[in-house]
């Protein structure tokens, strides 16, 4: 317990706003920001799980994030040489994390991947119609969202992805995931994509150079993955530690009482549409969006249902019941949650009350509060995510399981 108290004291010395992150050379171990290569809503900055893992666990400890998102916690645990496990009910999330992980654990030189991709992308010809490679169904779904020339270039990259194998296929997948939303002509935020509000003809006139953006993203991705790979001591098949899993179901992937530290940002009540925000990726990769949407907890799409909040609380409590089984006695769970100051009425009050009720579950199930940390969310993050526009703060809650 004395060590834990020392660890908690060390956490208190961190500036959790991370406004001044300092300058690190390419040889230094540092957080990996997987959000740069796939936009996913309501993700936290990598410095949060990196700091928690570094201080609250040791090498070889098992770290679990049951709400993976873009894999932020998972990749920090890899860098810090922990046994990293993650899961999400969303197949877009899981496929993205698996693709990056498979690239990282490859025995091949990452520079070779880069050269192969550059060679293939150089075969693009402006005069050819690559959208003919798409099925009629896919064309009908995608044409309303993109400038014609931009979609043709995106279709060429999709063709390369479809024709590639193994690690190179994963590389094209990551880069497609990185580009699709930003290339869309719908520039007014994820909420418009989630609500199926297509861009108008004037917005679709603006051409975005997909091939050039691909080349830039490729260079950036390979550069950063080289640093991550250099810092992973035990290169094993971590892809086996990534699961598509709905936490309201019994967990058959992780043995009970084996996890040392859980770090996660659970779904916020009625604020985010994780699946619908990714609709363009579902279209491109022929995946069922509605199946994942039905497994979402607290989806914004269901916010007008009479029992939306009570349903959220019921599913979250069931989810944490299953998640709790994986955690060792005296293991720690760190939750990153929205925090509203000076609220009196409206949706924020309802959301805060829901979160308060959720935290009561931990109190009733033998968890001891160790520390609460309030941090300011940057204006940039709020501006980029309309659902967070009214959210200025996050609370990091650290609890210990005590049976």
GROMACS .gro file of N, CA and C in nm, residues 162-278:
model
  351
  162UNK      N    1  -0.731  -0.396  -5.203
  162UNK     CA    2  -0.800  -0.522  -5.234
  162UNK      C    3  -0.706  -0.624  -5.298
  163UNK      N    4  -0.608  -0.575  -5.373
  163UNK     CA    5  -0.517  -0.665  -5.445
  163UNK      C    6  -0.394  -0.702  -5.365
  164UNK      N    7  -0.371  -0.633  -5.254
  164UNK     CA    8  -0.251  -0.659  -5.172
  164UNK      C    9  -0.276  -0.773  -5.074
  165UNK      N   10  -0.167  -0.821  -5.013
  165UNK     CA   11  -0.176  -0.931  -4.918
  165UNK      C   12  -0.103  -0.896  -4.788
  166UNK      N   13  -0.147  -0.963  -4.682
  166UNK     CA   14  -0.078  -0.960  -4.553
  166UNK      C   15  -0.049  -0.818  -4.504
  167UNK      N   16   0.079  -0.792  -4.469
  167UNK     CA   17   0.116  -0.666  -4.403
  167UNK      C   18   0.096  -0.545  -4.494
  168UNK      N   19   0.120  -0.562  -4.624
  168UNK     CA   20   0.101  -0.450  -4.717
  168UNK      C   21  -0.047  -0.415  -4.725
  169UNK      N   22  -0.133  -0.515  -4.720
  169UNK     CA   23  -0.278  -0.493  -4.720
  169UNK      C   24  -0.317  -0.413  -4.595
  170UNK      N   25  -0.257  -0.448  -4.482
  170UNK     CA   26  -0.284  -0.374  -4.359
  170UNK      C   27  -0.240  -0.229  -4.368
  171UNK      N   28  -0.128  -0.207  -4.435
  171UNK     CA   29  -0.078  -0.070  -4.451
  171UNK      C   30  -0.178   0.013  -4.533
  172UNK      N   31  -0.228  -0.043  -4.642
  172UNK     CA   32  -0.327   0.029  -4.723
  172UNK      C   33  -0.457   0.050  -4.645
  173UNK      N   34  -0.493  -0.047  -4.560
  173UNK     CA   35  -0.614  -0.032  -4.480
  173UNK      C   36  -0.601   0.088  -4.386
  174UNK      N   37  -0.489   0.096  -4.315
  174UNK     CA   38  -0.468   0.207  -4.221
  174UNK      C   39  -0.472   0.340  -4.293
  175UNK      N   40  -0.410   0.348  -4.409
  175UNK     CA   41  -0.405   0.474  -4.482
  175UNK      C   42  -0.541   0.512  -4.540
  176UNK      N   43  -0.618   0.412  -4.583
  176UNK     CA   44  -0.755   0.441  -4.627
  176UNK      C   45  -0.839   0.493  -4.511
  177UNK      N   46  -0.825   0.429  -4.394
  177UNK     CA   47  -0.897   0.474  -4.275
  177UNK      C   48  -0.858   0.616  -4.238
  178UNK      N   49  -0.731   0.648  -4.262
  178UNK     CA   50  -0.679   0.781  -4.231
  178UNK      C   51  -0.736   0.887  -4.324
  179UNK      N   52  -0.767   0.849  -4.448
  179UNK     CA   53  -0.803   0.947  -4.550
  179UNK      C   54  -0.953   0.966  -4.572
  180UNK      N   55  -1.031   0.862  -4.556
  180UNK     CA   56  -1.168   0.862  -4.606
  180UNK      C   57  -1.253   0.977  -4.553
  181UNK      N   58  -1.250   0.999  -4.422
  181UNK     CA   59  -1.336   1.104  -4.365
  181UNK      C   60  -1.287   1.242  -4.407
  182UNK      N   61  -1.154   1.262  -4.406
  182UNK     CA   62  -1.100   1.395  -4.441
  182UNK      C   63  -1.117   1.426  -4.589
  183UNK      N   64  -1.125   1.323  -4.671
  183UNK     CA   65  -1.142   1.343  -4.816
  183UNK      C   66  -1.289   1.370  -4.851
  184UNK      N   67  -1.378   1.330  -4.765
  184UNK     CA   68  -1.520   1.354  -4.789
  184UNK      C   69  -1.548   1.503  -4.810
  185UNK      N   70  -1.646   1.531  -4.891
  185UNK     CA   71  -1.685   1.670  -4.916
  185UNK      C   72  -1.771   1.727  -4.802
  186UNK      N   73  -1.808   1.640  -4.707
  186UNK     CA   74  -1.883   1.687  -4.591
  186UNK      C   75  -1.782   1.734  -4.485
  187UNK      N   76  -1.761   1.865  -4.481
  187UNK     CA   77  -1.656   1.922  -4.395
  187UNK      C   78  -1.710   1.983  -4.266
  188UNK      N   79  -1.838   1.959  -4.237
  188UNK     CA   80  -1.899   2.028  -4.124
  188UNK      C   81  -1.898   1.948  -3.994
  189UNK      N   82  -1.820   1.842  -3.989
  189UNK     CA   83  -1.806   1.767  -3.865
  189UNK      C   84  -1.869   1.629  -3.872
  190UNK      N   85  -1.825   1.543  -3.778
  190UNK     CA   86  -1.869   1.404  -3.780
  190UNK      C   87  -2.020   1.392  -3.760
  191UNK      N   88  -2.081   1.487  -3.689
  191UNK     CA   89  -2.224   1.479  -3.662
  191UNK      C   90  -2.306   1.477  -3.790
  192UNK      N   91  -2.260   1.550  -3.893
  192UNK     CA   92  -2.332   1.553  -4.020
  192UNK      C   93  -2.321   1.418  -4.091
  193UNK      N   94  -2.203   1.356  -4.080
  193UNK     CA   95  -2.186   1.223  -4.139
  193UNK      C   96  -2.270   1.122  -4.062
  194UNK      N   97  -2.267   1.131  -3.929
  194UNK     CA   98  -2.347   1.040  -3.846
  194UNK      C   99  -2.495   1.051  -3.878
  195UNK      N  100  -2.541   1.174  -3.902
  195UNK     CA  101  -2.683   1.196  -3.930
  195UNK      C  102  -2.717   1.181  -4.078
  196UNK      N  103  -2.621   1.135  -4.156
  196UNK     CA  104  -2.641   1.107  -4.299
  196UNK      C  105  -2.678   1.233  -4.377
  197UNK      N  106  -2.619   1.348  -4.338
  197UNK     CA  107  -2.640   1.473  -4.410
  197UNK      C  108  -2.531   1.486  -4.516
  198UNK      N  109  -2.568   1.465  -4.639
  198UNK     CA  110  -2.469   1.461  -4.747
  198UNK      C  111  -2.430   1.603  -4.789
  199UNK      N  112  -2.308   1.620  -4.842
  199UNK     CA  113  -2.266   1.752  -4.890
  199UNK      C  114  -2.347   1.795  -5.011
  200UNK      N  115  -2.360   1.926  -5.028
  200UNK     CA  116  -2.434   1.976  -5.145
  200UNK      C  117  -2.341   1.981  -5.267
  201UNK      N  118  -2.397   2.013  -5.382
  201UNK     CA  119  -2.320   2.012  -5.506
  201UNK      C  120  -2.204   2.110  -5.503
  202UNK      N  121  -2.225   2.225  -5.440
  202UNK     CA  122  -2.119   2.325  -5.431
  202UNK      C  123  -2.003   2.273  -5.347
  203UNK      N  124  -2.031   2.206  -5.239
  203UNK     CA  125  -1.925   2.148  -5.154
  203UNK      C  126  -1.850   2.039  -5.228
  204UNK      N  127  -1.919   1.966  -5.314
  204UNK     CA  128  -1.855   1.856  -5.387
  204UNK      C  129  -1.767   1.904  -5.502
  205UNK      N  130  -1.774   2.030  -5.535
  205UNK     CA  131  -1.689   2.084  -5.643
  205UNK      C  132  -1.542   2.092  -5.602
  206UNK      N  133  -1.516   2.096  -5.472
  206UNK     CA  134  -1.378   2.115  -5.424
  206UNK      C  135  -1.301   1.984  -5.431
  207UNK      N  136  -1.195   1.985  -5.511
  207UNK     CA  137  -1.111   1.865  -5.531
  207UNK      C  138  -1.004   1.856  -5.423
  208UNK      N  139  -0.986   1.738  -5.367
  208UNK     CA  140  -0.880   1.712  -5.270
  208UNK      C  141  -0.786   1.609  -5.330
  209UNK      N  142  -0.657   1.642  -5.331
  209UNK     CA  143  -0.556   1.557  -5.395
  209UNK      C  144  -0.526   1.436  -5.306
  210UNK      N  145  -0.594   1.328  -5.330
  210UNK     CA  146  -0.585   1.208  -5.246
  210UNK      C  147  -0.447   1.143  -5.257
  211UNK      N  148  -0.393   1.138  -5.377
  211UNK     CA  149  -0.262   1.073  -5.396
  211UNK      C  150  -0.153   1.146  -5.317
  212UNK      N  151  -0.155   1.278  -5.322
  212UNK     CA  152  -0.057   1.356  -5.246
  212UNK      C  153  -0.076   1.336  -5.096
  213UNK      N  154  -0.199   1.340  -5.050
  213UNK     CA  155  -0.226   1.320  -4.907
  213UNK      C  156  -0.187   1.180  -4.863
  214UNK      N  157  -0.209   1.082  -4.950
  214UNK     CA  158  -0.166   0.944  -4.920
  214UNK      C  159  -0.016   0.938  -4.898
  215UNK      N  160   0.060   0.999  -4.986
  215UNK     CA  161   0.206   0.997  -4.976
  215UNK      C  162   0.254   1.062  -4.847
  216UNK      N  163   0.190   1.173  -4.810
  216UNK     CA  164   0.228   1.241  -4.687
  216UNK      C  165   0.197   1.156  -4.564
  217UNK      N  166   0.076   1.097  -4.561
  217UNK     CA  167   0.037   1.014  -4.449
  217UNK      C  168   0.124   0.889  -4.439
  218UNK      N  169   0.159   0.832  -4.553
  218UNK     CA  170   0.246   0.714  -4.556
  218UNK      C  171   0.379   0.745  -4.490
  219UNK      N  172   0.440   0.856  -4.529
  219UNK     CA  173   0.569   0.895  -4.472
  219UNK      C  174   0.559   0.916  -4.322
  220UNK      N  175   0.454   0.984  -4.279
  220UNK     CA  176   0.434   1.013  -4.136
  220UNK      C  177   0.411   0.883  -4.057
  221UNK      N  178   0.329   0.796  -4.112
  221UNK     CA  179   0.298   0.670  -4.044
  221UNK      C  180   0.422   0.584  -4.026
  222UNK      N  181   0.497   0.564  -4.133
  222UNK     CA  182   0.617   0.479  -4.126
  222UNK      C  183   0.719   0.537  -4.027
  223UNK      N  184   0.735   0.668  -4.031
  223UNK     CA  185   0.829   0.734  -3.939
  223UNK      C  186   0.793   0.706  -3.794
  224UNK      N  187   0.664   0.720  -3.763
  224UNK     CA  188   0.622   0.702  -3.624
  224UNK      C  189   0.621   0.554  -3.583
  225UNK      N  190   0.584   0.465  -3.674
  225UNK     CA  191   0.583   0.323  -3.640
  225UNK      C  192   0.724   0.269  -3.617
  226UNK      N  193   0.822   0.326  -3.684
  226UNK     CA  194   0.961   0.285  -3.661
  226UNK      C  195   1.002   0.313  -3.517
  227UNK      N  196   0.960   0.428  -3.465
  227UNK     CA  197   0.992   0.464  -3.326
  227UNK      C  198   0.922   0.368  -3.229
  228UNK      N  199   0.794   0.339  -3.256
  228UNK     CA  200   0.719   0.248  -3.171
  228UNK      C  201   0.783   0.110  -3.172
  229UNK      N  202   0.814   0.060  -3.292
  229UNK     CA  203   0.871  -0.074  -3.304
  229UNK      C  204   1.005  -0.086  -3.232
  230UNK      N  205   1.082   0.020  -3.235
  230UNK     CA  206   1.213   0.021  -3.169
  230UNK      C  207   1.200   0.003  -3.019
  231UNK      N  208   1.088   0.049  -2.963
  231UNK     CA  209   1.070   0.047  -2.818
  231UNK      C  210   0.999  -0.077  -2.765
  232UNK      N  211   0.951  -0.163  -2.854
  232UNK     CA  212   0.883  -0.285  -2.810
  232UNK      C  213   0.988  -0.395  -2.795
  233UNK      N  214   1.006  -0.443  -2.673
  233UNK     CA  215   1.108  -0.545  -2.646
  233UNK      C  216   1.064  -0.683  -2.693
  234UNK      N  217   0.941  -0.719  -2.658
  234UNK     CA  218   0.891  -0.853  -2.686
  234UNK      C  219   0.793  -0.847  -2.802
  235UNK      N  220   0.844  -0.867  -2.923
  235UNK     CA  221   0.759  -0.860  -3.042
  235UNK      C  222   0.691  -0.996  -3.061
  236UNK      N  223   0.570  -1.008  -3.006
  236UNK     CA  224   0.493  -1.131  -3.023
  236UNK      C  225   0.363  -1.096  -3.093
  237UNK      N  226   0.278  -1.198  -3.111
  237UNK     CA  227   0.155  -1.175  -3.186
  237UNK      C  228   0.050  -1.107  -3.098
  238UNK      N  229   0.066  -0.977  -3.077
  238UNK     CA  230  -0.028  -0.903  -2.995
  238UNK      C  231  -0.165  -0.891  -3.062
  239UNK      N  232  -0.174  -0.926  -3.189
  239UNK     CA  233  -0.305  -0.923  -3.256
  239UNK      C  234  -0.405  -1.016  -3.188
  240UNK      N  235  -0.351  -1.121  -3.122
  240UNK     CA  236  -0.437  -1.214  -3.050
  240UNK      C  237  -0.496  -1.152  -2.924
  241UNK      N  238  -0.448  -1.033  -2.887
  241UNK     CA  239  -0.497  -0.964  -2.768
  241UNK      C  240  -0.598  -0.853  -2.802
  242UNK      N  241  -0.647  -0.854  -2.927
  242UNK     CA  242  -0.742  -0.752  -2.972
  242UNK      C  243  -0.872  -0.822  -3.011
  243UNK      N  244  -0.981  -0.786  -2.946
  243UNK     CA  245  -1.106  -0.859  -2.965
  243UNK      C  246  -1.221  -0.764  -2.999
  244UNK      N  247  -1.312  -0.813  -3.084
  244UNK     CA  248  -1.441  -0.745  -3.097
  244UNK      C  249  -1.532  -0.808  -2.993
  245UNK      N  250  -1.575  -0.726  -2.898
  245UNK     CA  251  -1.645  -0.780  -2.782
  245UNK      C  252  -1.741  -0.677  -2.725
  246UNK      N  253  -1.864  -0.717  -2.702
  246UNK     CA  254  -1.967  -0.636  -2.638
  246UNK      C  255  -1.962  -0.665  -2.489
  247UNK      N  256  -1.927  -0.564  -2.408
  247UNK     CA  257  -1.903  -0.586  -2.265
  247UNK      C  258  -2.028  -0.630  -2.189
  248UNK      N  259  -2.146  -0.616  -2.249
  248UNK     CA  260  -2.266  -0.660  -2.179
  248UNK      C  261  -2.281  -0.812  -2.184
  249UNK      N  262  -2.192  -0.877  -2.261
  249UNK     CA  263  -2.191  -1.023  -2.270
  249UNK      C  264  -2.078  -1.080  -2.184
  250UNK      N  265  -2.090  -1.208  -2.151
  250UNK     CA  266  -1.984  -1.273  -2.073
  250UNK      C  267  -1.852  -1.268  -2.149
  251UNK      N  268  -1.745  -1.235  -2.080
  251UNK     CA  269  -1.614  -1.223  -2.144
  251UNK      C  270  -1.548  -1.361  -2.154
  252UNK      N  271  -1.534  -1.412  -2.276
  252UNK     CA  272  -1.472  -1.544  -2.297
  252UNK      C  273  -1.329  -1.529  -2.348
  253UNK      N  274  -1.279  -1.406  -2.358
  253UNK     CA  275  -1.147  -1.382  -2.416
  253UNK      C  276  -1.037  -1.368  -2.310
  254UNK      N  277  -1.074  -1.319  -2.192
  254UNK     CA  278  -0.975  -1.290  -2.088
  254UNK      C  279  -1.009  -1.371  -1.963
  255UNK      N  280  -0.911  -1.439  -1.907
  255UNK     CA  281  -0.934  -1.516  -1.785
  255UNK      C  282  -0.965  -1.423  -1.669
  256UNK      N  283  -1.046  -1.473  -1.578
  256UNK     CA  284  -1.078  -1.395  -1.459
  256UNK      C  285  -0.954  -1.372  -1.373
  257UNK      N  286  -0.948  -1.256  -1.308
  257UNK     CA  287  -0.843  -1.224  -1.211
  257UNK      C  288  -0.702  -1.227  -1.272
  258UNK      N  289  -0.689  -1.177  -1.395
  258UNK     CA  290  -0.557  -1.177  -1.459
  258UNK      C  291  -0.508  -1.038  -1.497
  259UNK      N  292  -0.595  -0.937  -1.487
  259UNK     CA  293  -0.559  -0.802  -1.530
  259UNK      C  294  -0.511  -0.720  -1.411
  260UNK      N  295  -0.398  -0.649  -1.429
  260UNK     CA  296  -0.342  -0.566  -1.322
  260UNK      C  297  -0.399  -0.425  -1.322
  261UNK      N  298  -0.425  -0.372  -1.442
  261UNK     CA  299  -0.464  -0.232  -1.453
  261UNK      C  300  -0.558  -0.214  -1.572
  262UNK      N  301  -0.673  -0.154  -1.547
  262UNK     CA  302  -0.768  -0.120  -1.653
  262UNK      C  303  -0.766   0.032  -1.670
  263UNK      N  304  -0.748   0.075  -1.794
  263UNK     CA  305  -0.752   0.218  -1.826
  263UNK      C  306  -0.846   0.235  -1.944
  264UNK      N  307  -0.949   0.317  -1.928
  264UNK     CA  308  -1.046   0.329  -2.036
  264UNK      C  309  -1.126   0.457  -2.023
  265UNK      N  310  -1.182   0.499  -2.135
  265UNK     CA  311  -1.280   0.606  -2.137
  265UNK      C  312  -1.411   0.545  -2.186
  266UNK      N  313  -1.501   0.511  -2.094
  266UNK     CA  314  -1.625   0.446  -2.135
  266UNK      C  315  -1.715   0.541  -2.213
  267UNK      N  316  -1.814   0.488  -2.282
  267UNK     CA  317  -1.904   0.574  -2.360
  267UNK      C  318  -1.971   0.679  -2.271
  268UNK      N  319  -1.980   0.800  -2.323
  268UNK     CA  320  -2.051   0.907  -2.254
  268UNK      C  321  -2.201   0.893  -2.286
  269UNK      N  322  -2.288   0.922  -2.191
  269UNK     CA  323  -2.432   0.904  -2.217
  269UNK      C  324  -2.489   1.001  -2.321
  270UNK      N  325  -2.542   0.943  -2.431
  270UNK     CA  326  -2.617   1.018  -2.532
  270UNK      C  327  -2.538   1.131  -2.597
  271UNK      N  328  -2.406   1.114  -2.612
  271UNK     CA  329  -2.323   1.220  -2.669
  271UNK      C  330  -2.260   1.185  -2.802
  272UNK      N  331  -2.231   1.056  -2.824
  272UNK     CA  332  -2.149   1.015  -2.938
  272UNK      C  333  -2.220   0.906  -3.018
  273UNK      N  334  -2.202   0.909  -3.151
  273UNK     CA  335  -2.240   0.798  -3.238
  273UNK      C  336  -2.112   0.737  -3.293
  274UNK      N  337  -2.057   0.640  -3.223
  274UNK     CA  338  -1.930   0.581  -3.265
  274UNK      C  339  -1.942   0.513  -3.401
  275UNK      N  340  -2.047   0.434  -3.419
  275UNK     CA  341  -2.062   0.361  -3.545
  275UNK      C  342  -2.101   0.453  -3.660
  276UNK      N  343  -2.204   0.535  -3.639
  276UNK     CA  344  -2.254   0.620  -3.748
  276UNK      C  345  -2.152   0.725  -3.790
  277UNK      N  346  -2.064   0.766  -3.700
  277UNK     CA  347  -1.959   0.861  -3.737
  277UNK      C  348  -1.860   0.799  -3.835
  278UNK      N  349  -1.857   0.666  -3.841
  278UNK     CA  350  -1.765   0.593  -3.929
  278UNK      C  351  -1.837   0.536  -4.052
   0.00000   0.00000   0.00000
